[in-house]
């Protein structure tokens, strides 16, 4: 299983208000129509608050 590209993920996070919790990020992406691969990747994010879109991308980069 491959993780989603952070650039693809950001497309589904446009309009997101930060800081945001993992739960808010997942919910927002789902509401924007994120596919299964993107949702699986976001579910693997650590349970923390993300201050910026770059924080989300960085966390995705650290997923094994």
mmCIF file of C-alpha atoms in Angstrom:
data_model
loop_
_atom_site.group_PDB
_atom_site.id
_atom_site.type_symbol
_atom_site.label_atom_id
_atom_site.label_comp_id
_atom_site.label_asym_id
_atom_site.label_seq_id
_atom_site.Cartn_x
_atom_site.Cartn_y
_atom_site.Cartn_z
ATOM 1 C CA UNK A 1 0.000 0.000 0.000
ATOM 2 C CA UNK A 2 1.405 3.348 -0.976
ATOM 3 C CA UNK A 3 0.795 6.495 0.953
ATOM 4 C CA UNK A 4 -0.744 9.479 -0.760
ATOM 5 C CA UNK A 5 1.485 12.212 -2.126
ATOM 6 C CA UNK A 6 1.388 15.258 0.199
ATOM 7 C CA UNK A 7 0.677 17.487 -2.816
ATOM 8 C CA UNK A 8 -2.389 15.392 -3.697
ATOM 9 C CA UNK A 9 -3.524 15.580 -0.081
ATOM 10 C CA UNK A 10 -3.245 19.389 -0.002
ATOM 11 C CA UNK A 11 -5.740 19.586 -2.871
ATOM 12 C CA UNK A 12 -8.357 18.127 -0.511
ATOM 13 C CA UNK A 13 -7.347 20.398 2.364
ATOM 14 C CA UNK A 14 -7.893 23.680 0.524
ATOM 15 C CA UNK A 15 -9.995 26.066 2.590
ATOM 16 C CA UNK A 16 -9.031 24.287 5.812
ATOM 17 C CA UNK A 17 -8.823 26.503 8.889
ATOM 18 C CA UNK A 18 -5.639 26.044 10.929
ATOM 19 C CA UNK A 19 -4.689 25.111 13.560
ATOM 20 C CA UNK A 20 -6.591 21.872 13.039
ATOM 21 C CA UNK A 21 -6.710 18.530 14.790
ATOM 22 C CA UNK A 22 -6.154 15.238 12.972
ATOM 23 C CA UNK A 23 -9.904 14.612 13.239
ATOM 24 C CA UNK A 24 -10.693 17.971 11.600
ATOM 25 C CA UNK A 25 -8.171 17.331 8.805
ATOM 26 C CA UNK A 26 -9.667 13.889 8.095
ATOM 27 C CA UNK A 27 -13.236 15.240 8.179
ATOM 28 C CA UNK A 28 -12.387 18.166 5.871
ATOM 29 C CA UNK A 29 -10.643 15.950 3.308
ATOM 30 C CA UNK A 30 -13.600 13.561 3.301
ATOM 31 C CA UNK A 31 -16.031 16.439 2.738
ATOM 32 C CA UNK A 32 -13.923 17.504 -0.277
ATOM 33 C CA UNK A 33 -14.213 14.035 -1.832
ATOM 34 C CA UNK A 34 -10.789 12.585 -0.956
ATOM 35 C CA UNK A 35 -10.335 9.047 -2.284
ATOM 36 C CA UNK A 36 -9.636 5.935 -0.234
ATOM 37 C CA UNK A 37 -5.844 6.194 -0.542
ATOM 38 C CA UNK A 38 -5.835 9.781 0.731
ATOM 39 C CA UNK A 39 -8.164 8.882 3.587
ATOM 40 C CA UNK A 40 -5.979 5.906 4.597
ATOM 41 C CA UNK A 41 -2.943 8.177 4.641
ATOM 42 C CA UNK A 42 -4.678 10.834 6.749
ATOM 43 C CA UNK A 43 -5.898 8.186 9.215
ATOM 44 C CA UNK A 44 -2.229 7.378 9.889
ATOM 45 C CA UNK A 45 -1.388 10.929 10.951
ATOM 46 C CA UNK A 46 -0.387 11.373 14.586
ATOM 47 C CA UNK A 47 -3.099 12.634 16.950
ATOM 48 C CA UNK A 48 -1.918 16.216 17.200
ATOM 49 C CA UNK A 49 -2.821 19.706 16.109
ATOM 50 C CA UNK A 50 -1.415 20.936 12.834
ATOM 51 C CA UNK A 51 -0.587 24.627 12.664
ATOM 52 C CA UNK A 52 -0.199 24.877 8.865
ATOM 53 C CA UNK A 53 -0.682 22.818 5.698
ATOM 54 C CA UNK A 54 3.100 22.296 5.733
ATOM 55 C CA UNK A 55 2.784 20.551 9.130
ATOM 56 C CA UNK A 56 0.336 18.081 7.569
ATOM 57 C CA UNK A 57 2.692 17.452 4.636
ATOM 58 C CA UNK A 58 5.629 16.966 6.992
ATOM 59 C CA UNK A 59 3.657 14.449 9.077
ATOM 60 C CA UNK A 60 2.700 12.536 5.922
ATOM 61 C CA UNK A 61 6.377 12.387 4.987
ATOM 62 C CA UNK A 62 7.122 10.721 8.324
ATOM 63 C CA UNK A 63 4.563 7.925 7.873
ATOM 64 C CA UNK A 64 6.245 4.595 7.217
#
